[in-house]
Amino acid sequence: MSDFAINVQQLYRHFGPLKAVNGISFQIPHGSVCGFVGANGAGKTTTMRILASLDYPTLGRAEICGYDVVSYPEEVRRLIGWMPDHFGNYDHMTVVEYLDFYARALGYRGKERRLRVQEVVDFTDLGSLAERFSNKLSKGNTQRLGLARALLQDPQVLIMDEPAAGLDPKARVELKSLIRVLAQEGKTIFISSHILSELGEMCDSLLFINGGRIVHHGDAESMKQNTDNGGLLYDVQLLGDPAELASWCLLQPKVEMIEARKHGARLRIPSSDVQDAADLLQRMVKDGLKITEFHREERNLEDAFIDMLGKIDRESRTPSVPPPLPASAAPSSNYDAL
Ligand code: ATP
């Protein structure tokens, strides 16, 4: 067996002049859960589609359990469960008919097929909706159906593109617990999401992509540390108009308002000395702000994400020599099938 469930080496995917994926390399060990993080348009779906053997790289290599996705697409499709961010349903097909259709396409026959469909229906708790039309389900139940479909062939590797998008909090919690069970069963899970707090809780590692390049791969803690500019974060609430606090912050050279809140704001002070925080509070009160809450907050993954993007933005303004393409990266594609 290959050392890694997912192994990506110097992968490129260009759409004309757009470098959607621009020379990424990463490995995901068997049985681990990896969160794929990045701003809109960063290259997540493009990477995932290549891994699912639905698109070709311009250059480079991607393997699932040792199988190259371009040379061995059939093997790859047998090994993975793919849950796209959007998927089509068919009119007038019930949940069970829909799953039965895909199970048949996967080669399940007779009793084995009925059993398999029943198993994924039970796992995703779709039993009570089995006879409902599959295109009339709520968003949360549609996502369950997508997961059920992805699980039909009991895949070793599950690739999930934004499975939590648009789900209400209850549906997100339920989806998270299903993912946890799958991880405990030893499946490798590669999951993209914009809901960073949830990814942090369930992932062994986070892969951060920006502008088609990997900018960080490590656990949630290392991502927070890697981007930590120092300083302290405070939640400040006040009586009256929170805009007063925002205006006050603008006049303070060493206070950064990082998020407006209903009754105040989240502030950062560059110093790690609590004396500076005490001075800040004193100045606020002295300047007439009616503070009702002032408490320290931990850095979270959203902070790390925003700081990482800020760091990249600053670095991009500093002139630097762009990293060269590998010698073999001729302008043309190495896969003619494009
Ligand atoms: P999001 O979080 O918004 O889903 P993403 O990280 O998944 O974004 P991708 O969908 O991979 O981003 O897109 C990366 C870039 O490639 C974007 O600029 C997108 O417009 C572009 N792109 C994706 N597919 C194509 C295509 N088939 N043709 C041209 N450009 C494309």
CSV table of N, CA, C and O in Angstrom, one decimal, residues 182-287:
chain,number,residue,atom,x,y,z
A,182,LEU,N,-17.1,8.5,10.5
A,182,LEU,CA,-16.3,8.0,9.3
A,182,LEU,C,-14.8,8.0,9.6
A,182,LEU,O,-14.1,7.1,9.2
A,183,ALA,N,-14.4,9.1,10.3
A,183,ALA,CA,-12.9,9.2,10.6
A,183,ALA,C,-12.6,8.1,11.6
A,183,ALA,O,-11.5,7.5,11.4
A,184,GLN,N,-13.5,7.8,12.5
A,184,GLN,CA,-13.1,6.8,13.5
A,184,GLN,C,-13.1,5.4,12.8
A,184,GLN,O,-12.3,4.5,13.2
A,185,GLU,N,-13.8,5.3,11.7
A,185,GLU,CA,-13.7,4.0,10.9
A,185,GLU,C,-12.4,3.9,10.2
A,185,GLU,O,-12.2,2.9,9.5
A,186,GLY,N,-11.7,5.0,10.1
A,186,GLY,CA,-10.3,4.9,9.5
A,186,GLY,C,-10.3,5.5,8.1
A,186,GLY,O,-9.3,5.3,7.4
A,187,LYS,N,-11.4,6.1,7.7
A,187,LYS,CA,-11.4,6.7,6.3
A,187,LYS,C,-10.5,7.9,6.3
A,187,LYS,O,-10.4,8.7,7.3
A,188,THR,N,-9.9,8.2,5.2
A,188,THR,CA,-9.2,9.4,5.0
A,188,THR,C,-10.2,10.4,4.5
A,188,THR,O,-11.0,10.2,3.5
A,189,ILE,N,-10.2,11.6,5.1
A,189,ILE,CA,-11.2,12.6,4.7
A,189,ILE,C,-10.5,13.9,4.3
A,189,ILE,O,-9.8,14.4,5.1
A,190,PHE,N,-10.8,14.4,3.1
A,190,PHE,CA,-10.3,15.7,2.7
A,190,PHE,C,-11.5,16.6,2.4
A,190,PHE,O,-12.3,16.3,1.6
A,191,ILE,N,-11.6,17.6,3.3
A,191,ILE,CA,-12.8,18.4,3.3
A,191,ILE,C,-12.6,19.9,3.2
A,191,ILE,O,-11.7,20.4,3.9
A,192,SER,N,-13.3,20.5,2.3
A,192,SER,CA,-13.1,22.0,2.2
A,192,SER,C,-14.2,22.6,2.9
A,192,SER,O,-15.4,22.1,2.9
A,193,SER,N,-14.0,23.8,3.6
A,193,SER,CA,-15.0,24.5,4.2
A,193,SER,C,-14.6,25.9,4.5
A,193,SER,O,-13.4,26.2,4.6
A,194,HIS,N,-15.6,26.8,4.6
A,194,HIS,CA,-15.2,28.2,5.1
A,194,HIS,C,-15.5,28.3,6.5
A,194,HIS,O,-15.3,29.4,7.1
A,195,ILE,N,-16.1,27.3,7.1
A,195,ILE,CA,-16.4,27.4,8.6
A,195,ILE,C,-15.2,26.8,9.4
A,195,ILE,O,-15.1,25.7,9.7
A,196,LEU,N,-14.3,27.7,9.6
A,196,LEU,CA,-13.0,27.3,10.1
A,196,LEU,C,-13.1,26.7,11.5
A,196,LEU,O,-12.3,25.8,11.8
A,197,SER,N,-13.9,27.3,12.4
A,197,SER,CA,-14.0,26.7,13.7
A,197,SER,C,-14.3,25.2,13.7
A,197,SER,O,-13.8,24.4,14.5
A,198,GLU,N,-15.2,24.9,12.8
A,198,GLU,CA,-15.6,23.5,12.7
A,198,GLU,C,-14.5,22.6,12.2
A,198,GLU,O,-14.2,21.5,12.6
A,199,LEU,N,-13.8,23.1,11.2
A,199,LEU,CA,-12.7,22.4,10.6
A,199,LEU,C,-11.6,22.1,11.7
A,199,LEU,O,-11.1,21.0,11.8
A,200,GLY,N,-11.3,23.2,12.5
A,200,GLY,CA,-10.3,23.1,13.5
A,200,GLY,C,-10.6,21.9,14.5
A,200,GLY,O,-9.8,21.2,14.9
A,201,GLU,N,-11.9,21.8,14.8
A,201,GLU,CA,-12.3,20.8,15.7
A,201,GLU,C,-12.2,19.3,15.2
A,201,GLU,O,-11.9,18.4,15.9
A,202,MET,N,-12.4,19.2,13.9
A,202,MET,CA,-12.5,17.8,13.4
A,202,MET,C,-11.3,17.3,12.6
A,202,MET,O,-11.2,16.2,12.3
A,203,CYS,N,-10.4,18.3,12.3
A,203,CYS,CA,-9.3,17.9,11.3
A,203,CYS,C,-8.0,17.7,12.1
A,203,CYS,O,-7.7,18.4,13.0
A,204,ASP,N,-7.2,16.7,11.6
A,204,ASP,CA,-5.9,16.4,12.1
A,204,ASP,C,-5.0,17.5,11.5
A,204,ASP,O,-4.0,17.9,12.2
A,205,SER,N,-5.2,17.9,10.3
A,205,SER,CA,-4.4,19.0,9.7
A,205,SER,C,-5.2,19.9,8.9
A,205,SER,O,-6.3,19.5,8.4
A,206,LEU,N,-4.7,21.1,8.6
A,206,LEU,CA,-5.3,22.0,7.8
A,206,LEU,C,-4.4,22.4,6.6
A,206,LEU,O,-3.2,22.7,6.9
A,207,LEU,N,-4.9,22.4,5.4
A,207,LEU,CA,-4.1,22.8,4.3
A,207,LEU,C,-4.7,24.1,3.8
A,207,LEU,O,-5.9,24.2,3.4
A,208,PHE,N,-3.8,25.1,3.8
A,208,PHE,CA,-4.3,26.4,3.4
A,208,PHE,C,-3.8,26.8,2.0
A,208,PHE,O,-2.6,26.8,1.8
A,209,ILE,N,-4.7,27.1,1.1
A,209,ILE,CA,-4.3,27.4,-0.3
A,209,ILE,C,-4.7,28.9,-0.5
A,209,ILE,O,-5.7,29.3,-0.1
A,210,ASN,N,-3.8,29.5,-1.2
A,210,ASN,CA,-4.1,30.9,-1.6
A,210,ASN,C,-3.5,31.2,-3.0
A,210,ASN,O,-2.4,30.9,-3.2
A,211,GLY,N,-4.4,31.7,-3.9
A,211,GLY,CA,-3.9,32.0,-5.2
A,211,GLY,C,-3.3,30.8,-5.9
A,211,GLY,O,-2.3,31.0,-6.6
A,212,GLY,N,-3.8,29.6,-5.6
A,212,GLY,CA,-3.3,28.4,-6.3
A,212,GLY,C,-2.0,27.8,-5.6
A,212,GLY,O,-1.4,26.9,-6.2
A,213,ARG,N,-1.6,28.4,-4.5
A,213,ARG,CA,-0.4,27.9,-3.9
A,213,ARG,C,-0.7,27.5,-2.4
A,213,ARG,O,-1.5,28.2,-1.8
A,214,ILE,N,0.0,26.5,-1.9
A,214,ILE,CA,-0.2,26.1,-0.5
A,214,ILE,C,0.7,27.1,0.3
A,214,ILE,O,1.9,27.2,0.1
A,215,VAL,N,0.0,27.7,1.3
A,215,VAL,CA,0.7,28.6,2.1
A,215,VAL,C,0.9,28.1,3.5
A,215,VAL,O,1.7,28.6,4.3
A,216,HIS,N,0.2,27.0,3.9
A,216,HIS,CA,0.4,26.4,5.2
A,216,HIS,C,-0.2,25.0,5.2
A,216,HIS,O,-1.2,24.8,4.7
A,217,HIS,N,0.5,24.1,5.8
A,217,HIS,CA,0.0,22.7,6.1
A,217,HIS,C,0.4,22.3,7.5
A,217,HIS,O,1.6,22.1,7.7
A,218,GLY,N,-0.5,22.2,8.4
A,218,GLY,CA,-0.2,21.8,9.7
A,218,GLY,C,-1.5,21.7,10.5
A,218,GLY,O,-2.5,21.9,10.0
A,219,ASP,N,-1.3,21.4,11.8
A,219,ASP,CA,-2.6,21.4,12.6
A,219,ASP,C,-3.1,22.8,13.0
A,219,ASP,O,-2.4,23.8,12.7
A,220,ALA,N,-4.2,22.8,13.5
A,220,ALA,CA,-4.9,24.1,13.8
A,220,ALA,C,-4.0,25.0,14.7
A,220,ALA,O,-3.9,26.2,14.4
A,221,GLU,N,-3.4,24.4,15.7
A,221,GLU,CA,-2.5,25.1,16.6
A,221,GLU,C,-1.4,25.8,15.9
A,221,GLU,O,-1.0,27.0,16.1
A,222,SER,N,-0.7,25.0,15.0
A,222,SER,CA,0.4,25.5,14.3
A,222,SER,C,0.0,26.6,13.3
A,222,SER,O,0.7,27.6,13.1
A,223,MET,N,-1.2,26.5,12.8
A,223,MET,CA,-1.7,27.6,11.9
A,223,MET,C,-1.9,28.9,12.7
A,223,MET,O,-1.5,30.0,12.2
A,224,LYS,N,-2.4,28.7,13.9
A,224,LYS,CA,-2.6,29.9,14.7
A,224,LYS,C,-1.2,30.5,15.1
A,224,LYS,O,-1.1,31.8,15.0
A,225,GLN,N,-0.3,29.7,15.5
A,225,GLN,CA,1.0,30.2,15.9
A,225,GLN,C,1.8,30.8,14.7
A,225,GLN,O,2.4,31.9,14.8
A,226,ASN,N,1.7,30.1,13.5
A,226,ASN,CA,2.4,30.6,12.4
A,226,ASN,C,2.0,32.0,11.9
A,226,ASN,O,2.8,32.7,11.3
A,227,THR,N,0.8,32.3,12.2
A,227,THR,CA,0.3,33.6,11.7
A,227,THR,C,0.2,34.7,12.9
A,227,THR,O,-0.2,35.8,12.7
A,228,ASP,N,0.6,34.3,14.1
A,228,ASP,CA,0.5,35.1,15.2
A,228,ASP,C,1.4,36.3,15.1
A,228,ASP,O,2.6,36.2,15.2
A,229,ASN,N,0.8,37.5,15.1
A,229,ASN,CA,1.7,38.7,15.0
A,229,ASN,C,1.9,39.2,16.4
A,229,ASN,O,2.5,40.3,16.6
A,230,GLY,N,1.6,38.4,17.4
A,230,GLY,CA,1.7,38.9,18.8
A,230,GLY,C,0.5,39.8,19.1
A,230,GLY,O,-0.4,39.9,18.3
A,231,GLY,N,0.5,40.3,20.3
A,231,GLY,CA,-0.6,41.2,20.7
A,231,GLY,C,-1.7,40.5,21.4
A,231,GLY,O,-1.7,39.2,21.6
A,232,LEU,N,-2.7,41.2,21.8
A,232,LEU,CA,-3.8,40.7,22.6
A,232,LEU,C,-5.1,41.1,22.0
A,232,LEU,O,-5.2,42.2,21.4
A,233,LEU,N,-6.1,40.2,22.1
A,233,LEU,CA,-7.4,40.5,21.6
A,233,LEU,C,-8.4,40.7,22.7
A,233,LEU,O,-8.4,40.0,23.7
A,234,TYR,N,-9.3,41.7,22.5
A,234,TYR,CA,-10.3,42.0,23.5
A,234,TYR,C,-11.7,42.2,22.9
A,234,TYR,O,-11.8,42.8,21.9
A,235,ASP,N,-12.7,41.6,23.6
A,235,ASP,CA,-14.0,41.9,23.3
A,235,ASP,C,-14.5,43.1,24.1
A,235,ASP,O,-14.3,43.0,25.4
A,236,VAL,N,-14.9,44.2,23.5
A,236,VAL,CA,-15.3,45.4,24.2
A,236,VAL,C,-16.8,45.7,23.9
A,236,VAL,O,-17.1,45.7,22.7
A,237,GLN,N,-17.6,45.8,25.0
A,237,GLN,CA,-19.0,46.2,24.7
A,237,GLN,C,-19.2,47.5,25.5
A,237,GLN,O,-18.6,47.7,26.6
A,238,LEU,N,-20.2,48.2,25.0
A,238,LEU,CA,-20.5,49.5,25.6
A,238,LEU,C,-22.0,49.9,25.6
A,238,LEU,O,-22.7,49.3,24.7
A,239,LEU,N,-22.4,50.8,26.4
A,239,LEU,CA,-23.7,51.3,26.3
A,239,LEU,C,-23.7,52.4,25.2
A,239,LEU,O,-22.7,53.1,25.1
A,240,GLY,N,-24.8,52.5,24.5
A,240,GLY,CA,-24.9,53.5,23.4
A,240,GLY,C,-24.4,53.0,22.1
A,240,GLY,O,-24.4,51.8,21.9
A,241,ASP,N,-24.1,53.9,21.2
A,241,ASP,CA,-23.8,53.6,19.8
A,241,ASP,C,-22.4,53.0,19.7
A,241,ASP,O,-21.4,53.6,20.0
A,242,PRO,N,-22.3,51.7,19.2
A,242,PRO,CA,-21.0,51.1,19.0
A,242,PRO,C,-20.1,51.9,18.0
A,242,PRO,O,-18.9,51.7,18.1
A,243,ALA,N,-20.7,52.7,17.2
A,243,ALA,CA,-19.9,53.5,16.2
A,243,ALA,C,-19.0,54.5,17.0
A,243,ALA,O,-17.9,54.8,16.5
A,244,GLU,N,-19.4,54.8,18.2
A,244,GLU,CA,-18.5,55.7,19.0
A,244,GLU,C,-17.2,55.0,19.3
A,244,GLU,O,-16.1,55.6,19.3
A,245,LEU,N,-17.3,53.7,19.6
A,245,LEU,CA,-16.0,53.0,19.8
A,245,LEU,C,-15.2,52.9,18.6
A,245,LEU,O,-14.0,53.0,18.6
A,246,ALA,N,-15.9,52.6,17.4
A,246,ALA,CA,-15.1,52.5,16.2
A,246,ALA,C,-14.4,53.9,15.9
A,246,ALA,O,-13.2,53.8,15.5
A,247,SER,N,-15.1,55.0,16.1
A,247,SER,CA,-14.4,56.3,15.8
A,247,SER,C,-13.3,56.5,16.8
A,247,SER,O,-12.2,57.0,16.4
A,248,TRP,N,-13.5,56.1,18.1
A,248,TRP,CA,-12.4,56.3,19.1
A,248,TRP,C,-11.2,55.5,18.6
A,248,TRP,O,-10.1,56.0,18.7
A,249,CYS,N,-11.4,54.2,18.1
A,249,CYS,CA,-10.3,53.4,17.7
A,249,CYS,C,-9.5,54.0,16.6
A,249,CYS,O,-8.2,53.9,16.6
A,250,LEU,N,-10.2,54.7,15.7
A,250,LEU,CA,-9.5,55.3,14.6
A,250,LEU,C,-8.4,56.3,15.1
A,250,LEU,O,-7.4,56.6,14.4
A,251,LEU,N,-8.7,56.9,16.2
A,251,LEU,CA,-7.8,57.9,16.7
A,251,LEU,C,-6.6,57.3,17.6
A,251,LEU,O,-5.8,58.0,18.1
A,252,GLN,N,-6.7,56.0,17.8
A,252,GLN,CA,-5.7,55.4,18.6
A,252,GLN,C,-4.6,54.7,17.7
A,252,GLN,O,-5.0,53.7,17.1
A,253,PRO,N,-3.4,55.1,17.7
A,253,PRO,CA,-2.5,54.5,16.8
A,253,PRO,C,-2.2,53.1,17.0
A,253,PRO,O,-1.8,52.3,16.1
A,254,LYS,N,-2.4,52.6,18.3
A,254,LYS,CA,-2.0,51.3,18.6
A,254,LYS,C,-3.1,50.3,18.8
A,254,LYS,O,-3.0,49.2,19.4
A,255,VAL,N,-4.3,50.7,18.4
A,255,VAL,CA,-5.5,49.8,18.6
A,255,VAL,C,-6.1,49.5,17.2
A,255,VAL,O,-6.3,50.4,16.4
A,256,GLU,N,-6.3,48.3,17.0
A,256,GLU,CA,-6.9,47.9,15.7
A,256,GLU,C,-8.2,47.3,15.9
A,256,GLU,O,-8.4,46.3,16.8
A,257,MET,N,-9.2,47.8,15.3
A,257,MET,CA,-10.6,47.2,15.4
A,257,MET,C,-10.7,46.1,14.3
A,257,MET,O,-10.6,46.3,13.2
A,258,ILE,N,-10.8,44.8,14.8
A,258,ILE,CA,-10.8,43.8,13.8
A,258,ILE,C,-12.2,43.2,13.5
A,258,ILE,O,-12.3,42.6,12.5
A,259,GLU,N,-13.1,43.6,14.3
A,259,GLU,CA,-14.5,43.2,13.9
A,259,GLU,C,-15.5,44.0,14.7
A,259,GLU,O,-15.4,44.2,15.9
A,260,ALA,N,-16.5,44.6,14.0
A,260,ALA,CA,-17.5,45.3,14.7
A,260,ALA,C,-18.5,44.3,15.2
A,260,ALA,O,-18.8,43.3,14.6
A,261,ARG,N,-19.0,44.6,16.4
A,261,ARG,CA,-20.0,43.7,17.0
A,261,ARG,C,-21.2,44.5,17.4
A,261,ARG,O,-21.2,45.7,17.4
A,262,LYS,N,-22.3,43.7,17.7
A,262,LYS,CA,-23.6,44.4,17.9
A,262,LYS,C,-23.5,45.5,19.0
A,262,LYS,O,-24.0,46.6,18.8
A,263,HIS,N,-22.8,45.2,20.1
A,263,HIS,CA,-22.8,46.2,21.2
A,263,HIS,C,-21.4,46.7,21.4
A,263,HIS,O,-21.0,47.2,22.4
A,264,GLY,N,-20.5,46.5,20.4
A,264,GLY,CA,-19.1,47.0,20.6
A,264,GLY,C,-18.2,46.5,19.5
A,264,GLY,O,-18.6,46.6,18.3
A,265,ALA,N,-17.1,45.9,19.8
A,265,ALA,CA,-16.1,45.5,18.8
A,265,ALA,C,-15.1,44.6,19.4
A,265,ALA,O,-15.0,44.4,20.6
A,266,ARG,N,-14.4,43.9,18.5
A,266,ARG,CA,-13.3,43.1,18.9
A,266,ARG,C,-12.0,43.9,18.5
A,266,ARG,O,-11.9,44.3,17.4
A,267,LEU,N,-11.2,44.1,19.5
A,267,LEU,CA,-10.0,44.9,19.3
A,267,LEU,C,-8.7,44.1,19.5
A,267,LEU,O,-8.7,43.1,20.2
A,268,ARG,N,-7.7,44.6,18.8
A,268,ARG,CA,-6.4,44.0,19.0
A,268,ARG,C,-5.4,45.1,19.4
A,268,ARG,O,-5.4,46.2,18.8
A,269,ILE,N,-4.6,44.8,20.4
A,269,ILE,CA,-3.6,45.8,20.8
A,269,ILE,C,-2.2,45.0,20.5
A,269,ILE,O,-2.1,43.8,20.7
A,270,PRO,N,-1.3,45.7,19.9
A,270,PRO,CA,-0.1,45.0,19.5
A,270,PRO,C,0.8,44.5,20.6
A,270,PRO,O,1.6,43.6,20.4
A,271,SER,N,0.6,45.0,21.8
A,271,SER,CA,1.4,44.5,22.9
A,271,SER,C,0.9,43.3,23.6
A,271,SER,O,-0.3,43.0,23.5
A,272,SER,N,1.8,42.5,24.2
A,272,SER,CA,1.4,41.3,24.9
A,272,SER,C,1.4,41.6,26.4
A,272,SER,O,1.2,40.7,27.2
A,273,ASP,N,1.6,42.9,26.8
A,273,ASP,CA,1.6,43.3,28.2
A,273,ASP,C,0.2,43.7,28.6
A,273,ASP,O,-0.4,44.6,28.1
A,274,VAL,N,-0.3,43.0,29.7
A,274,VAL,CA,-1.6,43.3,30.1
A,274,VAL,C,-1.7,44.7,30.7
A,274,VAL,O,-2.8,45.3,30.7
A,275,GLN,N,-0.6,45.3,31.1
A,275,GLN,CA,-0.6,46.7,31.6
A,275,GLN,C,-1.1,47.6,30.4
A,275,GLN,O,-1.9,48.5,30.7
A,276,ASP,N,-0.7,47.3,29.2
A,276,ASP,CA,-1.2,48.1,28.1
A,276,ASP,C,-2.7,48.0,27.9
A,276,ASP,O,-3.4,48.9,27.5
A,277,ALA,N,-3.2,46.8,28.2
A,277,ALA,CA,-4.6,46.5,28.0
A,277,ALA,C,-5.3,47.4,29.1
A,277,ALA,O,-6.4,48.0,28.9
A,278,ALA,N,-4.8,47.3,30.3
A,278,ALA,CA,-5.4,48.1,31.4
A,278,ALA,C,-5.4,49.6,31.1
A,278,ALA,O,-6.4,50.3,31.3
A,279,ASP,N,-4.3,50.1,30.5
A,279,ASP,CA,-4.2,51.5,30.1
A,279,ASP,C,-5.2,51.8,29.0
A,279,ASP,O,-5.9,52.9,29.1
A,280,LEU,N,-5.4,50.9,28.1
A,280,LEU,CA,-6.4,51.1,27.1
A,280,LEU,C,-7.8,51.3,27.7
A,280,LEU,O,-8.5,52.2,27.3
A,281,LEU,N,-8.2,50.4,28.6
A,281,LEU,CA,-9.5,50.5,29.2
A,281,LEU,C,-9.6,51.8,30.0
A,281,LEU,O,-10.7,52.5,29.9
A,282,GLN,N,-8.5,52.2,30.6
A,282,GLN,CA,-8.6,53.4,31.4
A,282,GLN,C,-8.8,54.6,30.5
A,282,GLN,O,-9.7,55.5,30.7
A,283,ARG,N,-8.2,54.6,29.3
A,283,ARG,CA,-8.3,55.7,28.3
A,283,ARG,C,-9.8,55.8,27.8
A,283,ARG,O,-10.3,56.8,27.6
A,284,MET,N,-10.3,54.6,27.5
A,284,MET,CA,-11.7,54.5,27.0
A,284,MET,C,-12.6,55.2,28.0
A,284,MET,O,-13.5,56.0,27.6
A,285,VAL,N,-12.5,54.8,29.2
A,285,VAL,CA,-13.4,55.3,30.3
A,285,VAL,C,-13.2,56.8,30.4
A,285,VAL,O,-14.2,57.6,30.4
A,286,LYS,N,-11.9,57.2,30.4
A,286,LYS,CA,-11.6,58.6,30.6
A,286,LYS,C,-12.2,59.4,29.4
A,286,LYS,O,-12.7,60.6,29.6
A,287,ASP,N,-12.2,58.8,28.2
A,287,ASP,CA,-12.8,59.6,27.0
A,287,ASP,C,-14.3,59.4,26.9
A,287,ASP,O,-14.9,59.8,25.9
